[in-house]
């Protein structure tokens, strides 16, 4: 009898597992990304990366891998690439260091983990997951987060690992502008990578990882490690990862707001992201965008900047890869 | 003509300023606060404090003081009192230190400021306000936040200033339980103070300040400095300050959720707080409560614990002061 119940339970689980379509969307940062400002070679490099990342993530989901694994795997690829402002290739703080933030959330039980201001952790998204799964806390910061990482055996690197020539030049340009008393070029506050998925079990998962804002000071924490601002996932509505001028995204609780408009207001994913990103944030002057997916496997890649590195495959298998505003 | 327009503008502003009723609500922490566990003398001390604080805050609002000033003033009184887990009287971390968190939000433009993990700032709520008003950021953490405080001339104290015998004993009891492998007594995770107001200009403001959780480790950040979790204010809906088991309050974006249920779902303040605190949080096992006020000057002091230190005066002048669950 007990075996029969177990078998029935397994069949039931498999039935549920096979009943949900899968979908994935990702972003690699929004900003003044415009045709003519980028070499054809660099553009091709980004497109090849985005295409490979979304295809690989989708393949994992289709094979039945848990959404949590897929989100971490795809974000780690982006953290490891110097193309994006997360992990290797992270921007520099005012003091010439790297302070990394990340968060992850699982929509079934609203479990979440986040880290802010870590300087030696190779994969901040992996640490965020460990905070969620192996600590009683949701959010750890700075030195304490690193002590936890060490205790958990999370891979650490020399801070120099994160450095790249491109980001160092960006800091130098930022500081020169600041000292000259002129507004630094717009893109100093952008970057950030994020992935959202709907997995075969019907779970929505969101993750975000970033180096923050070029030239940031005073232990500034942006929206990426803030549950509700940069990341949110709730199986009842949607999963969202945000990128942009973090201060606005915190004040408008962007990720949660999109889900709340669906949950309490009955909005579609498309309308909810448009209301927040294209209306509320634009009215406030908050630049950036989001990657989002709902429980039906609809995806949204919505931004109010000239461009956003992005890719998606929705529940019906439609794939998009884009960089500029007028891409598909 | 220009003068006439200015005069009209002033009259218009004054008219608006005088048109709004005022209201205030505060909490001083929720938990297993029960009759019989507290001496009559200590109970009286709390009641006198709460009565004086709410009366003074209301008097300031009635006199036309901006909500932001009133929130900071009343919270500072609570920070300065050893009765509450904020400022002097803050709980101890695992390492026997004090790491303080605070945040503040103004509902008109959704401006916000927050600090996490500061150790030498006498009034964390004052620093949170300075982050909001005098930095380009919303949230600063740890050493960086203290460097900013120093640069801004914010009053600092020796970390010993925050220490009290009562809290040291609580840490010792917590560690003894941890070492013995038993669940520490429930109240280790409670405390926190918060104030929400509706001022004469019709602005909703919320603020929260805390020492966090007794025995916290690894740079743990709770909900108090998280905009959307421990604190939220939006003139279109309500102002909320939360207290309780912070991890649950972050995952459920409690403060924002209450406002979102009003804004998107048309719920009343009473129903929104009940849905979140008495249903969603109870179902998840998240203990705590909130103080909330809406744009009409209704107040809610809603908690799912045996007690919560609390007080309020609503738009019609009805005053409440309570500690236990069965108080008025």
mmCIF file with all atom_site columns, C-alpha atoms in Angstrom, chain A residues 36 48 67 74 78 93 130-132 140 142 156-157 173 178 186 229 238 243 280 285 287 316:
data_model
loop_
_atom_site.group_PDB
_atom_site.id
_atom_site.type_symbol
_atom_site.label_atom_id
_atom_site.label_alt_id
_atom_site.label_comp_id
_atom_site.label_asym_id
_atom_site.label_entity_id
_atom_site.label_seq_id
_atom_site.pdbx_PDB_ins_code
_atom_site.Cartn_x
_atom_site.Cartn_y
_atom_site.Cartn_z
_atom_site.occupancy
_atom_site.B_iso_or_equiv
_atom_site.pdbx_formal_charge
_atom_site.auth_seq_id
_atom_site.auth_comp_id
_atom_site.auth_asym_id
_atom_site.auth_atom_id
_atom_site.pdbx_PDB_model_num
ATOM 1  C CA . UNK A 1 36  ? 26.859 53.346 -34.651 1.00 0.00 ? 36  UNK A CA 1
ATOM 2  C CA . UNK A 1 48  ? 26.509 35.189 -30.258 1.00 0.00 ? 48  UNK A CA 1
ATOM 3  C CA . UNK A 1 67  ? 14.412 26.611 -12.619 1.00 0.00 ? 67  UNK A CA 1
ATOM 4  C CA . UNK A 1 74  ? 22.939 31.071 -17.028 1.00 0.00 ? 74  UNK A CA 1
ATOM 5  C CA . UNK A 1 78  ? 27.274 36.013 -17.676 1.00 0.00 ? 78  UNK A CA 1
ATOM 6  C CA . UNK A 1 93  ? 33.836 51.754 -7.248  1.00 0.00 ? 93  UNK A CA 1
ATOM 7  C CA . UNK A 1 130 ? 23.454 29.512 -0.589  1.00 0.00 ? 130 UNK A CA 1
ATOM 8  C CA . UNK A 1 131 ? 22.113 32.281 1.662   1.00 0.00 ? 131 UNK A CA 1
ATOM 9  C CA . UNK A 1 132 ? 18.608 31.219 0.629   1.00 0.00 ? 132 UNK A CA 1
ATOM 10 C CA . UNK A 1 140 ? 23.857 39.296 4.097   1.00 0.00 ? 140 UNK A CA 1
ATOM 11 C CA . UNK A 1 142 ? 29.832 43.073 3.111   1.00 0.00 ? 142 UNK A CA 1
ATOM 12 C CA . UNK A 1 156 ? 36.700 33.008 -3.659  1.00 0.00 ? 156 UNK A CA 1
ATOM 13 C CA . UNK A 1 157 ? 39.067 34.889 -5.932  1.00 0.00 ? 157 UNK A CA 1
ATOM 14 C CA . UNK A 1 173 ? 36.278 58.919 -17.366 1.00 0.00 ? 173 UNK A CA 1
ATOM 15 C CA . UNK A 1 178 ? 33.088 64.445 -11.541 1.00 0.00 ? 178 UNK A CA 1
ATOM 16 C CA . UNK A 1 186 ? 24.838 58.279 -18.851 1.00 0.00 ? 186 UNK A CA 1
ATOM 17 C CA . UNK A 1 229 ? 13.219 46.021 -6.288  1.00 0.00 ? 229 UNK A CA 1
ATOM 18 C CA . UNK A 1 238 ? 5.419  36.472 -12.408 1.00 0.00 ? 238 UNK A CA 1
ATOM 19 C CA . UNK A 1 243 ? 18.417 46.554 -14.610 1.00 0.00 ? 243 UNK A CA 1
ATOM 20 C CA . UNK A 1 280 ? 5.817  55.193 -13.799 1.00 0.00 ? 280 UNK A CA 1
ATOM 21 C CA . UNK A 1 285 ? 13.083 59.827 -14.647 1.00 0.00 ? 285 UNK A CA 1
ATOM 22 C CA . UNK A 1 287 ? 16.030 54.715 -16.714 1.00 0.00 ? 287 UNK A CA 1
ATOM 23 C CA . UNK A 1 316 ? 5.427  28.638 -27.664 1.00 0.00 ? 316 UNK A CA 1
#
